[in-house]
Tab-separated table of C-alpha atoms in Angstrom:
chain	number	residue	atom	x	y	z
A	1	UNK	CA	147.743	-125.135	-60.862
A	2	UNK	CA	147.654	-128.534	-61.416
A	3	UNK	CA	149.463	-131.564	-60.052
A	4	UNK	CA	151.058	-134.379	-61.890
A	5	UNK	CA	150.972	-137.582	-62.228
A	6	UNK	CA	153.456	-138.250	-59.132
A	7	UNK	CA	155.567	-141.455	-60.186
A	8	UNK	CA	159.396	-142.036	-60.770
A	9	UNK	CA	158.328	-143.118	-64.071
A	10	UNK	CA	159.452	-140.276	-66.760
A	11	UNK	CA	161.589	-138.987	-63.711
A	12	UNK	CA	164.850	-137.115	-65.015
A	13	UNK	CA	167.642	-139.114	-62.464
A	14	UNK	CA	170.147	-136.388	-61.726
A	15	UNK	CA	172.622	-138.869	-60.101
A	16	UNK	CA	174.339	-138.549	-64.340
A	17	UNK	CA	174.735	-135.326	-63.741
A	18	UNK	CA	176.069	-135.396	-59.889
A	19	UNK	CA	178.614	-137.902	-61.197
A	20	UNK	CA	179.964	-135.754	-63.667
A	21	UNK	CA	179.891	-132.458	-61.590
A	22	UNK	CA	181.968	-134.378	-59.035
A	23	UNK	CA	184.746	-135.471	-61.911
A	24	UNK	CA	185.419	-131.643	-62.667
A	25	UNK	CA	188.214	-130.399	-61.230
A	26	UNK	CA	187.811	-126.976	-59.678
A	27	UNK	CA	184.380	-127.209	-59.722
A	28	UNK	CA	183.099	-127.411	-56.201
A	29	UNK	CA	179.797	-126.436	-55.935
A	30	UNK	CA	179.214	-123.176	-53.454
A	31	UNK	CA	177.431	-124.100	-50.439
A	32	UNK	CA	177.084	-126.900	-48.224
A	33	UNK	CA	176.077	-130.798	-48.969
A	34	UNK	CA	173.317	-132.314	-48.020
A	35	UNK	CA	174.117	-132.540	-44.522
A	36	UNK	CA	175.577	-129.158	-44.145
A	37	UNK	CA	171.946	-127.229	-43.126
A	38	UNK	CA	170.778	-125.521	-45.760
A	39	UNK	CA	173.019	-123.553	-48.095
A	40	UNK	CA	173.030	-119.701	-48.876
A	41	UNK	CA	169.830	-118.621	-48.047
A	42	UNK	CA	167.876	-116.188	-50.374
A	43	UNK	CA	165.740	-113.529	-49.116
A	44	UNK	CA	162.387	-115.948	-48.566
A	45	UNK	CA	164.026	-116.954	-45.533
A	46	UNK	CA	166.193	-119.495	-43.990
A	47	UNK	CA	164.218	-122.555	-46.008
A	48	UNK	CA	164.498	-120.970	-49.500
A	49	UNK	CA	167.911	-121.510	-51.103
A	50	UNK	CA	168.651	-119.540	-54.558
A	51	UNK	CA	170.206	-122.027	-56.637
A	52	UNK	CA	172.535	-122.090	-60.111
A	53	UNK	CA	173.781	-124.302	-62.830
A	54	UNK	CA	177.183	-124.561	-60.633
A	55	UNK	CA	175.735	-124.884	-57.027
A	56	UNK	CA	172.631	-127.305	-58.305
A	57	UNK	CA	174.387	-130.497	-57.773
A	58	UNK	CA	175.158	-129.355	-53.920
A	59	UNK	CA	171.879	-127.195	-52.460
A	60	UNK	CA	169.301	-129.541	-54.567
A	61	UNK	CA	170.799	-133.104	-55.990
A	62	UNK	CA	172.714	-134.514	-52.782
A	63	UNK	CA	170.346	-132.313	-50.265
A	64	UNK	CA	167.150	-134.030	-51.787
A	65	UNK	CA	168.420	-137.882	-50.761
A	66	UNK	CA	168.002	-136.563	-47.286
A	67	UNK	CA	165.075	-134.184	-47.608
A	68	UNK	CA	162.449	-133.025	-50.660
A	69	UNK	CA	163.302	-130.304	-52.664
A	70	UNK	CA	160.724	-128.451	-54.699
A	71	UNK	CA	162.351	-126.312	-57.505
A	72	UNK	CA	161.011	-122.990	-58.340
A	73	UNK	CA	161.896	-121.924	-62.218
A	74	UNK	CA	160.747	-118.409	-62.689
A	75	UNK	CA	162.501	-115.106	-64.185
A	76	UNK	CA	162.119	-111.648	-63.861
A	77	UNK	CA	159.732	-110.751	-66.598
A	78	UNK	CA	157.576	-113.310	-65.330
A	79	UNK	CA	154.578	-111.526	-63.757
A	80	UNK	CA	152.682	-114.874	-62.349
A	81	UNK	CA	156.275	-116.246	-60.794
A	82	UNK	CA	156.093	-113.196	-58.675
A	83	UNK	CA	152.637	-114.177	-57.593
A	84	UNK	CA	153.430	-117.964	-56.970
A	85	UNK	CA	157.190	-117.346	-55.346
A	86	UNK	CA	156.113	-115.527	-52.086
A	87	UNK	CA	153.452	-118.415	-51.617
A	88	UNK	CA	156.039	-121.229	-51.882
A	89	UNK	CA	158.171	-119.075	-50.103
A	90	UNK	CA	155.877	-118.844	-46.926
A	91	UNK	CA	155.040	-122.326	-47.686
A	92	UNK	CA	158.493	-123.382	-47.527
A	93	UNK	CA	159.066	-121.558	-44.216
A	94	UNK	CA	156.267	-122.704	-42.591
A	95	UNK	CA	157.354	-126.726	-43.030
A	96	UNK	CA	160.430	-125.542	-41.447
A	97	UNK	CA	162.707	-128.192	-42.693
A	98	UNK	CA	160.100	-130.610	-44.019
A	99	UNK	CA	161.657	-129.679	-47.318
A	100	UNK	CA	163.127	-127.375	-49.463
A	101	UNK	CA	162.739	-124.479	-51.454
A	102	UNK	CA	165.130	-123.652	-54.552
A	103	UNK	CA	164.701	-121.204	-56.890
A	104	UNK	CA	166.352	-121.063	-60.668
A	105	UNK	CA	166.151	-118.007	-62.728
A	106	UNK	CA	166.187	-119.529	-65.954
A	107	UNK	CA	167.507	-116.844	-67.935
A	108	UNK	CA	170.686	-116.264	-65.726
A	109	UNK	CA	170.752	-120.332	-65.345
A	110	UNK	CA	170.256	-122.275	-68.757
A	111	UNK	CA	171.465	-125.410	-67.865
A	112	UNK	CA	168.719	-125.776	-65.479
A	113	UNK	CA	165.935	-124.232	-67.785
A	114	UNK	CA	166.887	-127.173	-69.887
A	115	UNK	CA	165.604	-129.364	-67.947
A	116	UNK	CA	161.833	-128.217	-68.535
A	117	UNK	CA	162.175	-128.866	-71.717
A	118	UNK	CA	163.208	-132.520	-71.409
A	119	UNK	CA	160.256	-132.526	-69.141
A	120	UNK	CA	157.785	-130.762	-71.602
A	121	UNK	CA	156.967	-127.877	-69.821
A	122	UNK	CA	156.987	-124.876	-72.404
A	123	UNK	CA	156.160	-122.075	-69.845
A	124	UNK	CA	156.605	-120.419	-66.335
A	125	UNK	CA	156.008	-120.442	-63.512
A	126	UNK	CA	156.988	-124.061	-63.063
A	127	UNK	CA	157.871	-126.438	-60.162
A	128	UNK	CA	159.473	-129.483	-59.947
A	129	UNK	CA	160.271	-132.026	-57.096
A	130	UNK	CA	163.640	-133.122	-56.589
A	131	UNK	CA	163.485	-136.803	-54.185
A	132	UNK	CA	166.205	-139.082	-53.660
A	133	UNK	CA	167.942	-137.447	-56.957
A	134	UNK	CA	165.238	-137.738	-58.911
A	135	UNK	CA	163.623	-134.428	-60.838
A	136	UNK	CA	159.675	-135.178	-61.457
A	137	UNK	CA	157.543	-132.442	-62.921
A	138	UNK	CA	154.954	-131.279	-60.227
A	139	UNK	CA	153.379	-127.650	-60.827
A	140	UNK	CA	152.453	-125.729	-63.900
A	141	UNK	CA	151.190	-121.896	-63.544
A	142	UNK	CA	150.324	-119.586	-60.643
A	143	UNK	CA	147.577	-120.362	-58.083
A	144	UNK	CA	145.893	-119.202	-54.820
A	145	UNK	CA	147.334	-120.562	-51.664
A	146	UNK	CA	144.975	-122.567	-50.337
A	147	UNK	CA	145.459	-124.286	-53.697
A	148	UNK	CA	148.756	-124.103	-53.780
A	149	UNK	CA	149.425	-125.870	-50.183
A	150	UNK	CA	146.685	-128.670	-50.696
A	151	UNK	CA	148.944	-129.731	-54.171
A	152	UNK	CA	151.930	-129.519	-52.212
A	153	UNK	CA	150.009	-131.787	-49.635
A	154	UNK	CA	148.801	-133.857	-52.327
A	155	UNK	CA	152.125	-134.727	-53.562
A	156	UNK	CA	153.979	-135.674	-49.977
A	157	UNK	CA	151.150	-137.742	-49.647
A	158	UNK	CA	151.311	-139.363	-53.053
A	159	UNK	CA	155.314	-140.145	-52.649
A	160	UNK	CA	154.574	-141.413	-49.064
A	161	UNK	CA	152.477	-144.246	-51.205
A	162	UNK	CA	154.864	-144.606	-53.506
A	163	UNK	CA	157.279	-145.511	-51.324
A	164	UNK	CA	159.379	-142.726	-52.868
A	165	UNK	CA	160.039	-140.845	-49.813
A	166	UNK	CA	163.570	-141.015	-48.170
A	167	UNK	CA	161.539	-141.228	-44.556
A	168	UNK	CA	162.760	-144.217	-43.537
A	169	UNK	CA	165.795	-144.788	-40.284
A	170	UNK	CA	168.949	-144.373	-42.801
A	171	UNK	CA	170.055	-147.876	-42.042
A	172	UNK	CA	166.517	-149.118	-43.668
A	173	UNK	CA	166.914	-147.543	-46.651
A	174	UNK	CA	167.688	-149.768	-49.765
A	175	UNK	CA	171.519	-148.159	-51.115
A	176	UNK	CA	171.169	-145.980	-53.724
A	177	UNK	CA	171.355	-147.712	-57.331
A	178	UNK	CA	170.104	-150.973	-55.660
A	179	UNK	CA	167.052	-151.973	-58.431
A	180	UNK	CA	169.818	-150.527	-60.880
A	181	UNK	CA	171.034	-154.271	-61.787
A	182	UNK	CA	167.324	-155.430	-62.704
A	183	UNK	CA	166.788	-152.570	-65.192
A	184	UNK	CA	166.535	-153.718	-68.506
A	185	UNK	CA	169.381	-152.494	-70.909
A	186	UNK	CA	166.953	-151.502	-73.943
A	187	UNK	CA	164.702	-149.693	-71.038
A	188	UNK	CA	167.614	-148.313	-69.666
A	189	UNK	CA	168.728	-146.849	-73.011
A	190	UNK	CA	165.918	-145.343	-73.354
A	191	UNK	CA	165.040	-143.480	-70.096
A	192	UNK	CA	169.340	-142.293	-70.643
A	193	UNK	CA	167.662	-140.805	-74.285
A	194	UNK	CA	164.950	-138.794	-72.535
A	195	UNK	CA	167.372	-137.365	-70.019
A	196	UNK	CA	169.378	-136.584	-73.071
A	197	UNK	CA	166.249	-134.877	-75.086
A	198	UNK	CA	167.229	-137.362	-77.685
A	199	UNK	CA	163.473	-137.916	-78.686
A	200	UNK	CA	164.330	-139.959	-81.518
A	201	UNK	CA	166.493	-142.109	-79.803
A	202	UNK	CA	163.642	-142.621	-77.137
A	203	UNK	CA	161.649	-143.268	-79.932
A	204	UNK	CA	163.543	-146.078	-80.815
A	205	UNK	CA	164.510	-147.655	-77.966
A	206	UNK	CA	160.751	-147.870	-77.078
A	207	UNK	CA	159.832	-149.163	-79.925
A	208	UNK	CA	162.128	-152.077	-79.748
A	209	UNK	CA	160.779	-152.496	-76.585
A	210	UNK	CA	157.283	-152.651	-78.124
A	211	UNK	CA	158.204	-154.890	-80.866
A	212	UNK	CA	159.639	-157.688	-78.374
A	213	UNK	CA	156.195	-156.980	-76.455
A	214	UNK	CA	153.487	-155.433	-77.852
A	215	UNK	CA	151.994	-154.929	-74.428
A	216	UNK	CA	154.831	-153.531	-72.480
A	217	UNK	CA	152.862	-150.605	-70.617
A	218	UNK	CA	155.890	-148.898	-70.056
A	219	UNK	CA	157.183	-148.869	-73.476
A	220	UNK	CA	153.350	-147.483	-74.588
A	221	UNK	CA	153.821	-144.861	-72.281
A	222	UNK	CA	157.351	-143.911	-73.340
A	223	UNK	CA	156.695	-143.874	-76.925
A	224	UNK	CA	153.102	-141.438	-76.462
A	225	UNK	CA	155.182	-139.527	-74.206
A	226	UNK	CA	158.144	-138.908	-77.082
A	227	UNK	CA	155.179	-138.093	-79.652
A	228	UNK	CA	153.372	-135.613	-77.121
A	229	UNK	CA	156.719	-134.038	-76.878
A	230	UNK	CA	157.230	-133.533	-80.518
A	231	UNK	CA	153.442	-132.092	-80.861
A	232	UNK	CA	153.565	-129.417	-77.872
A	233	UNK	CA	157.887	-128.527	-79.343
A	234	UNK	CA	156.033	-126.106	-81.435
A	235	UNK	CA	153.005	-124.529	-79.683
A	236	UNK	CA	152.558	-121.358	-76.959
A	237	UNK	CA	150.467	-122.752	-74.525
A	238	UNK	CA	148.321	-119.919	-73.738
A	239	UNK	CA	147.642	-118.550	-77.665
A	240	UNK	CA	146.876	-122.552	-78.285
A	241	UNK	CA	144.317	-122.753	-75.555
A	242	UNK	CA	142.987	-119.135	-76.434
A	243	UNK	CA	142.496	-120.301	-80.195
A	244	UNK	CA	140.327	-123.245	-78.642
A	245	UNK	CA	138.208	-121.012	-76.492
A	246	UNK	CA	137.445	-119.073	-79.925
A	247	UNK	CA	136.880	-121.639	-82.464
A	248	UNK	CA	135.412	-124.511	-80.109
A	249	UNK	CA	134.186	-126.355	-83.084
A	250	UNK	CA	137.381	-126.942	-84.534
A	251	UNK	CA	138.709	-130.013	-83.978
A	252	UNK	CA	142.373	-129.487	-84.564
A	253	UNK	CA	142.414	-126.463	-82.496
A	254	UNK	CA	140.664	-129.013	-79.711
A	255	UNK	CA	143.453	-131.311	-80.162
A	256	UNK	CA	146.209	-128.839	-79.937
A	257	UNK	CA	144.650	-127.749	-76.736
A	258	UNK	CA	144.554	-131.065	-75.228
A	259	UNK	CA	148.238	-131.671	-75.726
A	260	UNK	CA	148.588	-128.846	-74.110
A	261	UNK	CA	146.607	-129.347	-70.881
A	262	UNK	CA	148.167	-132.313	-70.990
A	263	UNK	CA	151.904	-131.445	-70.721
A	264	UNK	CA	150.621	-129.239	-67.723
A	265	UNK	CA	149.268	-132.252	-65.873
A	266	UNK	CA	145.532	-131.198	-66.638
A	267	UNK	CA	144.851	-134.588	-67.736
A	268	UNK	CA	141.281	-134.610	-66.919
A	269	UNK	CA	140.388	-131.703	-68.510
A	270	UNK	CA	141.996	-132.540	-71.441
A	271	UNK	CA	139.804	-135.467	-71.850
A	272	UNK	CA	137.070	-133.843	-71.256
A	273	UNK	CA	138.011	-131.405	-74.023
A	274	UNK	CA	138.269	-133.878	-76.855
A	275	UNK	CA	135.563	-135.627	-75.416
A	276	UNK	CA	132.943	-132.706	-75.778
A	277	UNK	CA	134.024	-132.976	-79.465
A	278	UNK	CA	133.706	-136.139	-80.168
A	279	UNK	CA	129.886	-135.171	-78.702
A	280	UNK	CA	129.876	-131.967	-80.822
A	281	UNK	CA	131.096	-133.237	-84.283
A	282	UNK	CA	130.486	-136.098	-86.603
A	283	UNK	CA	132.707	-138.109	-89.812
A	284	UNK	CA	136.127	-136.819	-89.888
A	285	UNK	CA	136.340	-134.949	-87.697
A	286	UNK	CA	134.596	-137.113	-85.116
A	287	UNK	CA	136.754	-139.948	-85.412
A	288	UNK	CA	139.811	-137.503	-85.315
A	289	UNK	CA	139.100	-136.289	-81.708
A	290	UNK	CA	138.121	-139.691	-80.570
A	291	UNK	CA	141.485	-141.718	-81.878
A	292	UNK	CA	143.672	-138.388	-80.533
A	293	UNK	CA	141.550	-139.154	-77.131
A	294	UNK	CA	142.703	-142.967	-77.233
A	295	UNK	CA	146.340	-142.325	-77.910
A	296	UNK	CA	146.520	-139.630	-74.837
A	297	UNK	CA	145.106	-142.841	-72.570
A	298	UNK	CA	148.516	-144.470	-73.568
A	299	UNK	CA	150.383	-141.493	-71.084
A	300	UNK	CA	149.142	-143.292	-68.280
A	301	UNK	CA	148.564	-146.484	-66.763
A	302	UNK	CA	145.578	-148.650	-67.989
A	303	UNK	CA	144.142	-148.821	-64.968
A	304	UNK	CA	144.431	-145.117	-63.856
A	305	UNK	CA	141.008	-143.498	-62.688
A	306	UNK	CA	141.052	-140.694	-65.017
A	307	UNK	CA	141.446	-143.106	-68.026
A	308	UNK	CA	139.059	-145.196	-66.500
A	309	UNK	CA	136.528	-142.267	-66.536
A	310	UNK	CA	137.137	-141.001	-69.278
A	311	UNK	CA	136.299	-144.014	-71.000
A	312	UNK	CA	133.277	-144.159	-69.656
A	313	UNK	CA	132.306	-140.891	-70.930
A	314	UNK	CA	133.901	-142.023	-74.429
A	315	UNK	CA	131.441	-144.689	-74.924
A	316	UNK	CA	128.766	-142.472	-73.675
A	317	UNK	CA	129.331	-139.742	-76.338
A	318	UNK	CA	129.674	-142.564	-79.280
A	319	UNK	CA	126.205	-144.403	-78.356
């Protein structure tokens, strides 16, 4: 189970959504606010809330400005959510407050379920973590405990760095929407687009991003994330990464896998993957895995240790 890359950047902001919950008449969310304790409890316990497309905005949005939510998306057919769920469950109980658990069942809950897809998670179980309204992708798959709890660690630890955490006295925090004013419009349109799904749109607006700077990191980032997307629309994660296990020396297959382990935050791995074929092949097919390789470095920072690395190892299997 692997964590993510934990930044705001590629966040989903669910304050859109809050908004317009709040404009529908007679539709108050069940349950309490974010200051109201903690909601309907489901059976995990009194730190596990079960949560739907009408009491989201309520138990998860307005509770997470005040305390980290992790979201659990599972359903009933799913055989490894029913491994992870008592975990985070116990988990969840044993921080006793520290944050959150809420679980979606995606198949009685679409709304919701949509939102994996605008993250580019194709499968379950998944978790995301919901801080200070904003949805980042965090777990993909089912996992031991010990594992479990030292990602979970991992990412508290990560936000705390970030700055990201709503720790601070209440009267020290910056109001919400407070950088909103310094976000560029063209930026702004197109973050709105990936909320949206609109890939094309995303597209576009990073692209006009990259053509008044070709060196905009951000807009890099955006526009290999919006391509990634498109690749992985199409594939089922496990037959693609079973197909690679049997035909390692195809190189397509390699790069289908990579996407892959890349959407579920195993960056490192994927990198290794295409980098073990750049080692293992030659022509075509060589300089196939190695560009695919260079345009996954453009997902993440420049200066990121795993790119750095895998760099490294890059030039090592060329010369």
């Amino acid at each position: 189970m692997p964590s993510r890359d934990f930044s705001l950047h590629g966040a989903i902001d669910l304050g859109a959504r809050q908004s317009a919950a709040r404009k529908q008449p007679g539709r108050q969310a069940q349950g309490g606010g974010a200051g109201a304790g903690v909601g309907a409890p489901a059976a995990g316990g009194q730190y596990v809330v079960d949560v739907t497309d009408q009491t989201f905005n309520t138990e998860v949005v307005e509770r997470s400005q005040s305390v980290p939510v992790l979201v659990d998306f599972w359903a009933e057919w799913c055989g490894p959510c029913k491994q992870l769920g008592p975990i985070l469950e116990k988990l969840a109980n044993e921080a006793a407050g520290k944050w959150i658990l809420a679980k979606v069942d995606i198949d009685a809950n679409p709304q919701l379920g949509a939102y994996m897809q605008q993250m580019g998670v194709r499968g379950i179980p998944f978790v995301a973590a919901v801080v200070a309204g904003q949805l980042l992708p965090f777990l993909n798959g089912a996992a031991p405990e010990p594992q479990v709890r030292q990602a979970i660690d991992q990412l508290f630890e990560a936000l705390r760095k970030e700055g990201i955490l709503p720790d601070a006295p209440e009267g020290e925090q910056p109001a919400a929407g407070a950088d909103a004013p310094m976000a560029d419009p063209v930026t702004q349109r197109a973050e709105d687009a990936l909320q949206r799904g609109d890939l094309d749109g995303a597209k576009a607006a990073f692209e006009e991003l990259l053509a008044a700077d070709p060196r905009n990191p951000q807009a890099k980032q955006g526009v290999a994330l919006v391509e990634l997307s498109r690749r992985v629309e199409s594939l089922d994660p496990d037959r693609t990464l079973q197909e690679a296990a049997a035909k390692p020396g195809d190189v397509q297959t390699q790069i289908r896998a990579a996407d892959v382990e890349m959407v579920s935050g195993l960056m490192e791995q994927a990198f290794d993957r295409l980098v073990s074929a750049v080692r293992a092949t030659a022509g075509d097919d060589r300089d196939a895995a190695r560009k695919h390789l260079l345009s996954l470095f453009d997902l993440l920072p420049p200066d990121d240790p795993r790119v750095t690395k895998a760099r490294r190892s890059l030039q090592s299997a060329l010369f």
